[in-house]
JSON list of C-alpha atoms in Angstrom, two decimals:
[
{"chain": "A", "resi": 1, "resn": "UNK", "atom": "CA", "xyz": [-73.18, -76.60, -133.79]},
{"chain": "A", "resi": 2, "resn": "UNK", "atom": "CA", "xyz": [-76.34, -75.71, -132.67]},
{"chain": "A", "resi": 3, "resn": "UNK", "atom": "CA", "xyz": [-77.03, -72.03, -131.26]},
{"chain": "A", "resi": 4, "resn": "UNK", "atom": "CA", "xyz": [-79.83, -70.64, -128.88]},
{"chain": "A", "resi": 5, "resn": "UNK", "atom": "CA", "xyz": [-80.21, -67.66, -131.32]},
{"chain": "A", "resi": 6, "resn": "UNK", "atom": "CA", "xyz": [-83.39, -64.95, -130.83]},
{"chain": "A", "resi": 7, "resn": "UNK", "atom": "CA", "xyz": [-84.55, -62.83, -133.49]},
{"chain": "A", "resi": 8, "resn": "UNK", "atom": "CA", "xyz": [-82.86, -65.22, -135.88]},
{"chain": "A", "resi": 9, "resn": "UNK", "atom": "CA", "xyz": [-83.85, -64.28, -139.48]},
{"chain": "A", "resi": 10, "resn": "UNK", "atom": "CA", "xyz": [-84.43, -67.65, -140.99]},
{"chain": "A", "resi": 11, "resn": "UNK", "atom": "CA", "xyz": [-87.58, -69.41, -139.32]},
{"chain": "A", "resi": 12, "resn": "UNK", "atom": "CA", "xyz": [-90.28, -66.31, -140.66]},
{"chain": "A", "resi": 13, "resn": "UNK", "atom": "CA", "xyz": [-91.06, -66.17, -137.02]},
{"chain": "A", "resi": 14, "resn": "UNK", "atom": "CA", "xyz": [-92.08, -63.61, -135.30]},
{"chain": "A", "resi": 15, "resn": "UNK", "atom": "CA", "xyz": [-89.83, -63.19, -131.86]},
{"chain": "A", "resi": 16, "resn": "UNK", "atom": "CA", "xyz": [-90.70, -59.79, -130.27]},
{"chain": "A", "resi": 17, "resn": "UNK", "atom": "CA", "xyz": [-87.49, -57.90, -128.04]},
{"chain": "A", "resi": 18, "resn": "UNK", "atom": "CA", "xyz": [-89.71, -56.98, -125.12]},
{"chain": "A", "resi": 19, "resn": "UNK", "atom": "CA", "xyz": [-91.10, -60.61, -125.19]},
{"chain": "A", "resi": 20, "resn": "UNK", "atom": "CA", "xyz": [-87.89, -62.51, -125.56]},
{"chain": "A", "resi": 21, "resn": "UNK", "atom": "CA", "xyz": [-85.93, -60.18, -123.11]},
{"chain": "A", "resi": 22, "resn": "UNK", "atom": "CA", "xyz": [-88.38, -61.11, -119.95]},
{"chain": "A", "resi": 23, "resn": "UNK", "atom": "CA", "xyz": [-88.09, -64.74, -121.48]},
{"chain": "A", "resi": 24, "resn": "UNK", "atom": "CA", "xyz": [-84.69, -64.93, -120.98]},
{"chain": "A", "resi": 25, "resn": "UNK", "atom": "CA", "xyz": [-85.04, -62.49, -118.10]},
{"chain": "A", "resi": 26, "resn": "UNK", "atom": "CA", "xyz": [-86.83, -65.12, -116.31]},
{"chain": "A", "resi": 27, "resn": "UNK", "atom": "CA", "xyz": [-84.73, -68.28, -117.07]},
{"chain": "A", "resi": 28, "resn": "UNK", "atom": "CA", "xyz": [-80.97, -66.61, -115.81]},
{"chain": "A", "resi": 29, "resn": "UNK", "atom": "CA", "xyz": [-82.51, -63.77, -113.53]},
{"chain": "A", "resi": 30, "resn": "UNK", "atom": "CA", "xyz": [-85.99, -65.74, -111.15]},
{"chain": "A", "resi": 31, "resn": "UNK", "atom": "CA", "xyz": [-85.56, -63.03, -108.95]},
{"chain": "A", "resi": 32, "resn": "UNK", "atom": "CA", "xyz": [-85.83, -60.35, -111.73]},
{"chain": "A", "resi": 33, "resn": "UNK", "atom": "CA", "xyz": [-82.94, -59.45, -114.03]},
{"chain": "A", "resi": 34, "resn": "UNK", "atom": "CA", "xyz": [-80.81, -56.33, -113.24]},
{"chain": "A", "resi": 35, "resn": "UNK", "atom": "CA", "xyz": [-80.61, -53.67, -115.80]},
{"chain": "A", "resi": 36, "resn": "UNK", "atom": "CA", "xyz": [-76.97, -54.06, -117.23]},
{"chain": "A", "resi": 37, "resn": "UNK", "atom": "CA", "xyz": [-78.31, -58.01, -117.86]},
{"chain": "A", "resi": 38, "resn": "UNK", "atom": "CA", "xyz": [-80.97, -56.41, -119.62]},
{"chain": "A", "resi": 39, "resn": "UNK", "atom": "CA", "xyz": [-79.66, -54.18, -121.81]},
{"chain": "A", "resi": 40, "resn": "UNK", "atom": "CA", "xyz": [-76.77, -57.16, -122.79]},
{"chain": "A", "resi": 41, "resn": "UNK", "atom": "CA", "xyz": [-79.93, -58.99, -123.29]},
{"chain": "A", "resi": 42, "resn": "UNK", "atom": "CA", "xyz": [-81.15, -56.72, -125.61]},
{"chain": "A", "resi": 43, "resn": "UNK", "atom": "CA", "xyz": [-77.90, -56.11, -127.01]},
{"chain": "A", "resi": 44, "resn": "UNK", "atom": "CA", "xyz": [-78.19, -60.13, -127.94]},
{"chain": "A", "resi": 45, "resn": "UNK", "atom": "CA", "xyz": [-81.40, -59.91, -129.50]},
{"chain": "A", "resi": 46, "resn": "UNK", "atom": "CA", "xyz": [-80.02, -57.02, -131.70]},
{"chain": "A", "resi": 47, "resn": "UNK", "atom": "CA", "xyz": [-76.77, -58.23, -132.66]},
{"chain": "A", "resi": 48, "resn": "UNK", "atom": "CA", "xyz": [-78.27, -61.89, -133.32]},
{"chain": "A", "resi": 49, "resn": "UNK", "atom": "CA", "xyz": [-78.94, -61.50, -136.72]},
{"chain": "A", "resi": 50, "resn": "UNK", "atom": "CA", "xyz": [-76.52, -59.18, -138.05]},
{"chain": "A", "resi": 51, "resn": "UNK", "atom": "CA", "xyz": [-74.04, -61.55, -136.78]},
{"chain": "A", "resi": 52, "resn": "UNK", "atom": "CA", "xyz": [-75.80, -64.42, -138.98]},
{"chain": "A", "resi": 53, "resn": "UNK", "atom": "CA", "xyz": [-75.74, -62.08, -141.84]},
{"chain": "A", "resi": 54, "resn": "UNK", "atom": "CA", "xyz": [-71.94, -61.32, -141.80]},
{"chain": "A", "resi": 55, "resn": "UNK", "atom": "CA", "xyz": [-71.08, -65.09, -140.82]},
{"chain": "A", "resi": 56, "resn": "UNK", "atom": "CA", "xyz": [-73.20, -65.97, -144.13]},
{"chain": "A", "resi": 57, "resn": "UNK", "atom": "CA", "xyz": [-71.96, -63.09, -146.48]},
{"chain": "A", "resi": 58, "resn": "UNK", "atom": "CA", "xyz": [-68.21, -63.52, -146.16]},
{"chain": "A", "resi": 59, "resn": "UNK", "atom": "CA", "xyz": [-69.17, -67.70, -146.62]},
{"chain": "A", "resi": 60, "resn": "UNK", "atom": "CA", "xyz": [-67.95, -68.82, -143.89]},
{"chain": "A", "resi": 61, "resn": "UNK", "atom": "CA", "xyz": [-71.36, -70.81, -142.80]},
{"chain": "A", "resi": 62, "resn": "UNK", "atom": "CA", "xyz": [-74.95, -70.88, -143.47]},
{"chain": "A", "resi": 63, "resn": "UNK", "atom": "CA", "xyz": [-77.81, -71.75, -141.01]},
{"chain": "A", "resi": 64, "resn": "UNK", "atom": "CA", "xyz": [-80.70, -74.03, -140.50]},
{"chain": "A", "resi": 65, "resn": "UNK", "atom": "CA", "xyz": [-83.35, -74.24, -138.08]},
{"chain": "A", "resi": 66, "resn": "UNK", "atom": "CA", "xyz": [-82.90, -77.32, -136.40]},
{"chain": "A", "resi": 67, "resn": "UNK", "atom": "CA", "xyz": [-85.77, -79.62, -136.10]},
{"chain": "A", "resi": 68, "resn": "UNK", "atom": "CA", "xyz": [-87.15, -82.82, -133.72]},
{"chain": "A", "resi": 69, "resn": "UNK", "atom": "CA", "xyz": [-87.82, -85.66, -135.23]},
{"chain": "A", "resi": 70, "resn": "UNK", "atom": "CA", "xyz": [-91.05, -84.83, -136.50]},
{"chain": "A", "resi": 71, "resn": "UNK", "atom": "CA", "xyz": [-90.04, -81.83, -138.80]},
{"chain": "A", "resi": 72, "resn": "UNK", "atom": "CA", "xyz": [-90.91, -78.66, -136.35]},
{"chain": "A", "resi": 73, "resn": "UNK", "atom": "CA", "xyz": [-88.62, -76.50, -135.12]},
{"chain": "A", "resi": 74, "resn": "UNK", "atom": "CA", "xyz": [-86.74, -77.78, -132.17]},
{"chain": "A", "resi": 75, "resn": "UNK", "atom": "CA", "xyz": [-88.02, -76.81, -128.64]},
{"chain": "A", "resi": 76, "resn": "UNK", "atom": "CA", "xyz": [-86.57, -73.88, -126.43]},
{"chain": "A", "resi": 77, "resn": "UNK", "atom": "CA", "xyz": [-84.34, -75.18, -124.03]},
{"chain": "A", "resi": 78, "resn": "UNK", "atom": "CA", "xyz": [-86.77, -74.80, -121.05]},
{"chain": "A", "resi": 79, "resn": "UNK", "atom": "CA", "xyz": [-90.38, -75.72, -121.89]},
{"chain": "A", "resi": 80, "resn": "UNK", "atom": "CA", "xyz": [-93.52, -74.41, -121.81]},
{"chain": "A", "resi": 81, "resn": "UNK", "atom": "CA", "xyz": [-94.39, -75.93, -118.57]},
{"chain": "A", "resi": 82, "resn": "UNK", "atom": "CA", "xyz": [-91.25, -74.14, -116.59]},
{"chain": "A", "resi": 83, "resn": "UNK", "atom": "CA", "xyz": [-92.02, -71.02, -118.69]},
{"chain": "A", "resi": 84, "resn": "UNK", "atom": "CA", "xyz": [-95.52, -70.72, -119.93]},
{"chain": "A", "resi": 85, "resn": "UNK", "atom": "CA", "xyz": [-95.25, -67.00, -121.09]},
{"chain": "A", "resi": 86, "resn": "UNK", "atom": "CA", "xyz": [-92.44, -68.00, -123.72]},
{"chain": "A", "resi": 87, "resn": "UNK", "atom": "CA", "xyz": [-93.86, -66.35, -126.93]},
{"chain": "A", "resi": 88, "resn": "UNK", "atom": "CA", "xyz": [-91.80, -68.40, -129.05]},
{"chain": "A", "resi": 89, "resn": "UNK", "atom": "CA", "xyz": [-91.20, -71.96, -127.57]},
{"chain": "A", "resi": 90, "resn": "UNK", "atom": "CA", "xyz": [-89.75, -73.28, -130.97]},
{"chain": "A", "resi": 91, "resn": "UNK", "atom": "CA", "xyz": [-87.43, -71.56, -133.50]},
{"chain": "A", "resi": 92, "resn": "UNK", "atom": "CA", "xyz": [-84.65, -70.34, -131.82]},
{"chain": "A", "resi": 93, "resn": "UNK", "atom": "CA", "xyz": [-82.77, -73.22, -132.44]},
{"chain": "A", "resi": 94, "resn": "UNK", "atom": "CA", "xyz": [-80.84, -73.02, -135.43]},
{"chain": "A", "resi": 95, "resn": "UNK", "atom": "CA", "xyz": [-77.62, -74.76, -136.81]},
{"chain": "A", "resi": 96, "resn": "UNK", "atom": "CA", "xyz": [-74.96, -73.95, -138.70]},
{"chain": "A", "resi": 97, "resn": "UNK", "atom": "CA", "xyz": [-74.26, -75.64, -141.59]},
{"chain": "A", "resi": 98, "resn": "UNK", "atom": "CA", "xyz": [-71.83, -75.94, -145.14]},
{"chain": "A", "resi": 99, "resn": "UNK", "atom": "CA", "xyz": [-72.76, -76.93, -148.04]},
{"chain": "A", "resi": 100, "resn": "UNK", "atom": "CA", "xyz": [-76.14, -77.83, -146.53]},
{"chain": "A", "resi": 101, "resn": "UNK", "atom": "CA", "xyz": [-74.06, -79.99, -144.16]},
{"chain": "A", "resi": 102, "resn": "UNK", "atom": "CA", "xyz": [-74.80, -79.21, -140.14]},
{"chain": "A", "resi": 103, "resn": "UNK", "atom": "CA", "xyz": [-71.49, -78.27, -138.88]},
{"chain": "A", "resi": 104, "resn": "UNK", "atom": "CA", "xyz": [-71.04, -79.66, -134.98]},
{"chain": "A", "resi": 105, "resn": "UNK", "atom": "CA", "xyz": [-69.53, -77.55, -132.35]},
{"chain": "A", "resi": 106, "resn": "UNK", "atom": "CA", "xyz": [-66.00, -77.14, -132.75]},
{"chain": "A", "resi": 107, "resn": "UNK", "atom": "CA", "xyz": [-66.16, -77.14, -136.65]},
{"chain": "A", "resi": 108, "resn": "UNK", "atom": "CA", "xyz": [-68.39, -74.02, -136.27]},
{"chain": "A", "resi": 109, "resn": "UNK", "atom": "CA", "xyz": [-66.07, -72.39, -134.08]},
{"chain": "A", "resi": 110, "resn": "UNK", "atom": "CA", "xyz": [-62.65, -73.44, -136.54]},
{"chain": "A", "resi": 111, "resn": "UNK", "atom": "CA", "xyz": [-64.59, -71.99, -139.25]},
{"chain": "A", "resi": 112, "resn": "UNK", "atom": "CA", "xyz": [-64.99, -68.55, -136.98]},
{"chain": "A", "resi": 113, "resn": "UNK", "atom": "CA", "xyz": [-61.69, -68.26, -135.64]},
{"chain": "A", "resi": 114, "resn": "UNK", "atom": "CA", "xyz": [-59.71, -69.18, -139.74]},
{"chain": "A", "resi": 115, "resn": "UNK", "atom": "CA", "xyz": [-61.92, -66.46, -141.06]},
{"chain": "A", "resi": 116, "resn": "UNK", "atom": "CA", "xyz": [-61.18, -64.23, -138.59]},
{"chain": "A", "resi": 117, "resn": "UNK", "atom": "CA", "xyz": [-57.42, -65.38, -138.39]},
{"chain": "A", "resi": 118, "resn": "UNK", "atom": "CA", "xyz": [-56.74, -67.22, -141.04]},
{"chain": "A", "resi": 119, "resn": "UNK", "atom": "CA", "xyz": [-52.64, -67.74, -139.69]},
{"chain": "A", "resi": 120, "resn": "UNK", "atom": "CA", "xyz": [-53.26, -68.27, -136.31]},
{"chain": "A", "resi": 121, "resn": "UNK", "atom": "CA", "xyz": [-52.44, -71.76, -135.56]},
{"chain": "A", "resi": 122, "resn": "UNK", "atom": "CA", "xyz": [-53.91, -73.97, -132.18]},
{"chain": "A", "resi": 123, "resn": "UNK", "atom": "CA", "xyz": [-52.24, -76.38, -130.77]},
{"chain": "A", "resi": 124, "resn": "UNK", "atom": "CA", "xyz": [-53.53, -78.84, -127.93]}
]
């Protein structure tokens, strides 16, 4: 699956808080964002990485950027025309993979939920 991820540690780009906040700010909140959304903002941009960390060290995926078709990292999902003061309009992107494989959606999220309950069975 691919994930809108800032502050991601594996493009070498640089993706500022105060920069990505008012980003983001600007695509959910036109009017300007209230304070709670943020701080959860924030609280994203923080907890990004660390989450790709753990997700990596106990092996239950790796990551990728994911890139177009010519090789660069893909595009935000709003581009620079709607939001010109994007500091980073590619490398947020990323994917998760296995085994170098790109995982799609709902194997991503089986991996998630068996290593965080391995016995918990879904049905339907």
């Amino acid at each position: 699956g691919w994930l809108w991820l800032p502050n991601n540690n594996i493009t070498g780009d640089d993706d500022p808080k105060d920069d990505f906040v008012a980003h983001a700010s600007a695509i959910a909140y036109p009017a300007g964002a209230p304070a709670w959304a943020r701080e959860g903002l924030e609280a994203f941009w923080d907890a990004a990485p660390i989450a790709m960390d753990d997700l990596r060290a106990a092996g239950v995926v790796d990551w990728d950027v994911q890139r177009d078709m010519l090789g660069r990292p893909f595009p935000d999902y709003y581009g620079g025309d709607a939001f010109p003061d994007n500091k980073l309009p590619r490398g947020r992107v990323v994917r998760a993979t296995r085994d170098a494989a790109p995982l799609s959606g709902v194997e991503l999220l089986d991996a998630i939920r068996t290593a965080a309950a391995p016995d918990l069975v879904l049905e339907g």
